Amino acid sequence: MNIQVLGAHNCESQGSKLVSLLIDDALVIDAGGLTSSLSFPAQQKLKAILLTHQHYDHIRDIPAIAMNFFLRETTINIYSILPVYNALAAHLLSGELYPNFLERPEGNPTIKFNIIEPYKTEHIEGYSILATEVNHPIPTVGYQVTSPDGKIVFYTGDTGPGLAGCWEYVSPQLLIIEVTVPDRYEEFARKTGHLTPSLLKQELISFRELKGYLPRVVVVHMDPRFEKEIEAEITVVAEALDNSINLAYEGMQLHL
Ligand SMILES: [Zn+2]
Ligand SMILES: [Zn+2]
């Protein structure tokens, strides 16, 4: 399994893109930094897009990629939970802001939207996909992706503390997890459903207690304003847990 980090942050600028992960050139999870990261031929190779939740930084490029598929008379599969479908259908894809790619072209719409349920394994393009609920102010799922050759990654999406229930369902070799702000913003993180390095540490301790091991950890969704501070605090956590924890960056390649 080859994972490319297309976007690693929660805010966009010339040097930072919104969260998007590309798996084996075929699957995408979250669509914040999708179209600007991939050539048109690379976009056409995509088989499916999985969305963790409907916050704008995770779904923004859906209309843009749909237009590219529409103009090439091809279709794209999108998978997510019902609330995400409802939000996209009511807003970004309602036809008011841009064409309604859920219905156009008539008879063979560009977007095939597949509603998934948490804790029910889906088989998508040879991969086993398991969605698990995480702790965020709106319905949000993380995705465990198992490749045909048995490699396993789990990406949390946006989440606050309290992942113990989630850990029971997943056994990844690689954990991609969010850390949005440094420790001094813990109150903000708890209120808005995000993690700090110290909150991540607690989640990893609960993972190790339950599973008896720790996977390699890669952190995404950093606020670029605080990246240096987050990195310093993550280094301390990695040393305390004696485990590999790295901050993701745009263009980062991960191999399993
Ligand atoms: Zn969010
Ligand atoms: Zn976000």
Coordinates of C-alpha atoms and ligand atoms in Angstrom, one line a residue:
M1 CA 0.0 0.0 0.0
N2 CA 1.3 3.4 -1.0
I3 CA -0.2 6.5 0.7
Q4 CA 0.4 10.0 -0.6
V5 CA -0.5 12.9 1.6
L6 CA -2.0 15.4 -0.7
G7 CA -3.0 17.9 2.0
A8 CA -1.9 17.8 5.6
H9 CA -3.4 20.9 7.2
N10 CA -6.6 22.5 8.4
C11 CA -5.9 25.8 6.7
E12 CA -4.9 26.6 3.2
S13 CA -2.2 28.9 1.8
Q14 CA 0.4 28.7 -0.9
G15 CA 2.4 26.2 1.3
S16 CA -0.4 24.3 3.0
K17 CA -3.3 22.3 1.6
L18 CA -6.4 20.9 3.3
V19 CA -6.5 17.3 4.3
S20 CA -6.6 14.7 1.5
L21 CA -5.0 11.2 1.4
L22 CA -4.4 9.2 -1.8
I23 CA -4.1 5.4 -1.5
D24 CA -2.5 3.4 -4.3
D25 CA -3.5 6.2 -6.8
A26 CA -7.1 4.8 -6.6
L27 CA -8.8 5.7 -3.3
V28 CA -9.0 9.2 -1.8
I29 CA -10.0 10.0 1.8
D30 CA -11.2 13.5 2.2
A31 CA -11.2 16.1 -0.5
G32 CA -9.8 19.3 0.9
G33 CA -6.7 19.4 -1.2
L34 CA -7.6 17.0 -4.0
T35 CA -7.8 18.7 -7.4
S36 CA -4.9 21.1 -7.0
S37 CA -2.6 18.1 -6.1
L38 CA -3.4 15.8 -9.0
S39 CA -3.0 16.1 -12.8
F40 CA -6.1 15.4 -14.9
P41 CA -4.9 11.9 -15.8
A42 CA -4.2 11.2 -12.2
Q43 CA -7.7 12.4 -11.3
Q44 CA -9.2 10.1 -13.9
K45 CA -7.5 7.1 -12.3
L46 CA -9.4 7.6 -9.1
K47 CA -11.9 4.9 -8.3
A48 CA -13.5 6.2 -5.1
I49 CA -13.5 9.1 -2.7
L50 CA -14.3 8.5 1.0
L51 CA -15.5 11.4 3.1
T52 CA -15.1 11.5 6.9
H53 CA -17.5 14.4 7.5
Q54 CA -19.1 17.4 5.9
H55 CA -16.9 20.2 7.3
Y56 CA -15.8 22.4 4.4
D57 CA -12.0 21.7 4.7
H58 CA -12.8 18.0 4.0
I59 CA -15.3 18.2 1.1
R60 CA -14.3 21.4 -0.7
D61 CA -13.0 19.8 -3.9
I62 CA -16.0 17.6 -4.6
P63 CA -17.7 20.1 -7.0
A64 CA -14.3 20.7 -8.7
I65 CA -13.4 17.1 -9.3
A66 CA -17.0 16.4 -10.3
M67 CA -16.7 19.0 -13.0
N68 CA -13.5 17.4 -14.3
F69 CA -15.2 14.0 -14.5
F70 CA -18.4 15.5 -16.0
L71 CA -16.4 17.1 -18.8
R72 CA -14.6 13.8 -19.6
E73 CA -18.0 12.0 -19.5
T74 CA -16.8 9.7 -16.7
T75 CA -18.2 9.0 -13.3
I76 CA -16.8 8.9 -9.8
N77 CA -17.9 7.0 -6.7
I78 CA -18.2 8.8 -3.4
Y79 CA -18.8 7.0 -0.1
S80 CA -19.8 8.5 3.2
I81 CA -22.4 8.5 5.9
L82 CA -25.9 9.8 5.4
P83 CA -25.5 13.3 7.0
V84 CA -22.6 14.0 4.6
Y85 CA -24.8 13.1 1.6
N86 CA -27.6 15.3 2.9
A87 CA -25.3 18.3 3.4
L88 CA -23.7 18.0 -0.1
A89 CA -27.1 17.5 -1.7
A90 CA -28.6 20.5 0.1
H91 CA -25.7 22.9 -0.4
L92 CA -22.6 22.3 -2.6
L93 CA -24.3 20.0 -5.1
S94 CA -27.9 21.4 -4.9
G95 CA -27.6 23.0 -8.3
E96 CA -27.6 26.5 -6.9
L97 CA -23.8 27.0 -6.6
Y98 CA -22.7 24.7 -9.4
P99 CA -24.3 21.9 -11.4
N100 CA -26.1 19.2 -9.5
F101 CA -23.7 16.4 -10.3
L102 CA -25.8 14.0 -8.2
E103 CA -28.4 14.1 -11.0
R104 CA -26.5 15.4 -14.1
P105 CA -26.1 14.2 -16.7
E106 CA -29.6 12.6 -16.6
G107 CA -29.5 8.8 -16.5
N108 CA -25.8 8.6 -15.7
P109 CA -24.9 11.2 -13.1
T110 CA -21.3 12.1 -12.6
I111 CA -21.3 11.4 -8.9
K112 CA -22.5 7.9 -7.7
F113 CA -23.0 8.6 -4.0
N114 CA -22.9 5.5 -1.8
I115 CA -24.2 5.8 1.7
I116 CA -22.3 3.7 4.2
E117 CA -23.0 2.7 7.8
P118 CA -20.4 2.7 10.6
Y119 CA -19.1 -0.7 11.6
K120 CA -20.3 -2.4 8.4
T121 CA -17.4 -3.6 6.3
E122 CA -17.7 -2.4 2.7
H123 CA -15.7 -3.9 -0.2
I124 CA -14.6 -1.1 -2.5
E125 CA -12.3 -1.8 -5.5
G126 CA -10.7 -4.8 -3.7
Y127 CA -10.2 -2.9 -0.4
S128 CA -12.1 -3.6 2.8
I129 CA -13.3 -0.4 4.3
L130 CA -14.6 -0.1 7.9
A131 CA -16.0 3.2 9.1
T132 CA -15.9 3.9 12.8
E133 CA -17.5 6.8 14.7
V134 CA -15.2 9.4 16.2
N135 CA -15.7 12.4 18.5
H136 CA -16.4 15.6 16.6
P137 CA -19.3 18.1 16.9
I138 CA -21.0 16.7 13.8
P139 CA -21.3 13.0 12.7
T140 CA -17.8 12.0 11.6
V141 CA -16.2 8.6 10.8
G142 CA -12.7 7.4 10.6
Y143 CA -11.8 4.8 8.0
Q144 CA -9.8 1.6 8.3
V145 CA -8.6 0.6 4.9
T146 CA -7.3 -2.9 4.3
S147 CA -5.6 -3.5 1.0
P148 CA -5.9 -6.8 -1.0
D149 CA -2.5 -7.9 0.3
G150 CA -3.5 -7.3 3.9
K151 CA -1.9 -3.9 4.7
I152 CA -4.0 -1.8 7.1
V153 CA -4.2 1.9 7.6
F154 CA -6.6 3.8 9.9
Y155 CA -7.3 7.5 9.4
T156 CA -9.4 9.1 12.1
G157 CA -10.7 12.2 10.3
D158 CA -11.2 15.1 12.7
T159 CA -11.6 13.9 16.3
G160 CA -11.4 14.9 19.9
P161 CA -10.4 12.6 22.7
G162 CA -12.3 9.4 23.5
L163 CA -11.3 6.9 20.9
A164 CA -11.2 3.9 23.2
G165 CA -14.4 2.6 21.7
C166 CA -13.0 3.1 18.2
W167 CA -9.8 1.2 18.9
E168 CA -11.7 -2.0 19.5
Y169 CA -12.6 -2.2 15.9
V170 CA -9.3 -1.4 14.2
S171 CA -5.8 -2.9 14.1
P172 CA -3.8 -0.7 11.8
Q173 CA -0.1 -0.9 10.9
L174 CA -0.2 2.8 10.3
L175 CA -2.4 5.3 12.2
I176 CA -3.0 8.6 10.6
I177 CA -4.6 10.8 13.3
E178 CA -5.3 14.5 13.7
V179 CA -3.5 16.9 16.0
T180 CA -4.8 20.4 15.3
V181 CA -3.4 22.6 18.0
P182 CA -0.7 22.6 20.7
D183 CA -1.2 21.7 24.3
R184 CA -2.0 25.2 25.5
Y185 CA -5.1 25.1 23.4
E186 CA -6.5 22.0 25.1
E187 CA -9.7 23.6 26.2
F188 CA -10.4 24.8 22.6
A189 CA -9.5 21.3 21.3
R190 CA -11.9 19.6 23.7
K191 CA -14.7 22.1 22.9
T192 CA -14.3 21.8 19.1
G193 CA -13.5 18.0 18.9
H194 CA -9.8 18.1 18.1
L195 CA -6.6 16.7 19.6
T196 CA -3.4 18.2 21.0
P197 CA -0.1 16.3 21.4
S198 CA -0.9 15.5 25.1
L199 CA -4.5 14.4 24.2
L200 CA -3.0 12.2 21.4
K201 CA -0.6 10.7 24.0
Q202 CA -3.6 9.6 26.1
E203 CA -5.3 8.1 23.1
L204 CA -2.2 6.2 22.2
I205 CA -1.8 4.9 25.7
S206 CA -5.4 3.6 25.6
F207 CA -4.7 2.0 22.2
R208 CA -1.6 0.2 23.6
E209 CA -3.4 -1.0 26.7
L210 CA -6.2 -2.5 24.5
K211 CA -4.2 -3.8 21.6
G212 CA -0.8 -4.6 23.1
Y213 CA 1.1 -2.6 20.5
L214 CA 1.4 0.8 18.9
P215 CA 1.4 1.3 15.1
R216 CA 3.5 3.9 13.4
V217 CA 1.7 7.2 13.8
V218 CA 1.5 10.1 11.3
V219 CA -0.2 13.3 12.4
V220 CA -2.3 15.5 10.1
H221 CA -4.7 18.5 10.2
M222 CA -2.2 20.8 12.0
D223 CA -3.0 24.5 12.2
P224 CA 0.0 26.0 10.3
R225 CA 0.3 28.8 12.8
F226 CA 1.3 26.4 15.5
E227 CA 3.2 23.7 13.5
K228 CA 6.6 24.3 15.1
E229 CA 5.1 24.1 18.6
I230 CA 3.0 21.0 17.7
E231 CA 6.1 19.4 16.3
A232 CA 8.2 20.0 19.5
E233 CA 5.4 18.6 21.7
I234 CA 5.0 15.6 19.4
T235 CA 8.7 14.8 19.7
V236 CA 8.3 14.7 23.5
V237 CA 5.3 12.3 23.2
A238 CA 7.1 10.1 20.7
E239 CA 10.0 9.8 23.1
A240 CA 7.8 9.1 26.1
L241 CA 5.9 6.3 24.3
D242 CA 9.1 5.1 22.5
N243 CA 7.2 5.1 19.2
S244 CA 7.5 6.7 15.8
I245 CA 5.2 9.8 15.4
N246 CA 5.8 12.1 12.5
L247 CA 4.0 15.2 11.2
A248 CA 2.6 14.8 7.7
Y249 CA 3.5 17.2 5.0
E250 CA 2.1 17.8 1.5
G251 CA 3.7 15.3 -0.9
M252 CA 4.7 12.9 1.9
Q253 CA 4.8 9.2 0.8
L254 CA 4.0 6.4 3.2
H255 CA 4.6 2.7 2.3
L256 CA 3.2 -0.3 4.0
Ligands
ZN1 ZN -14.2 18.9 11.2
ZN2 ZN -11.1 19.6 9.5

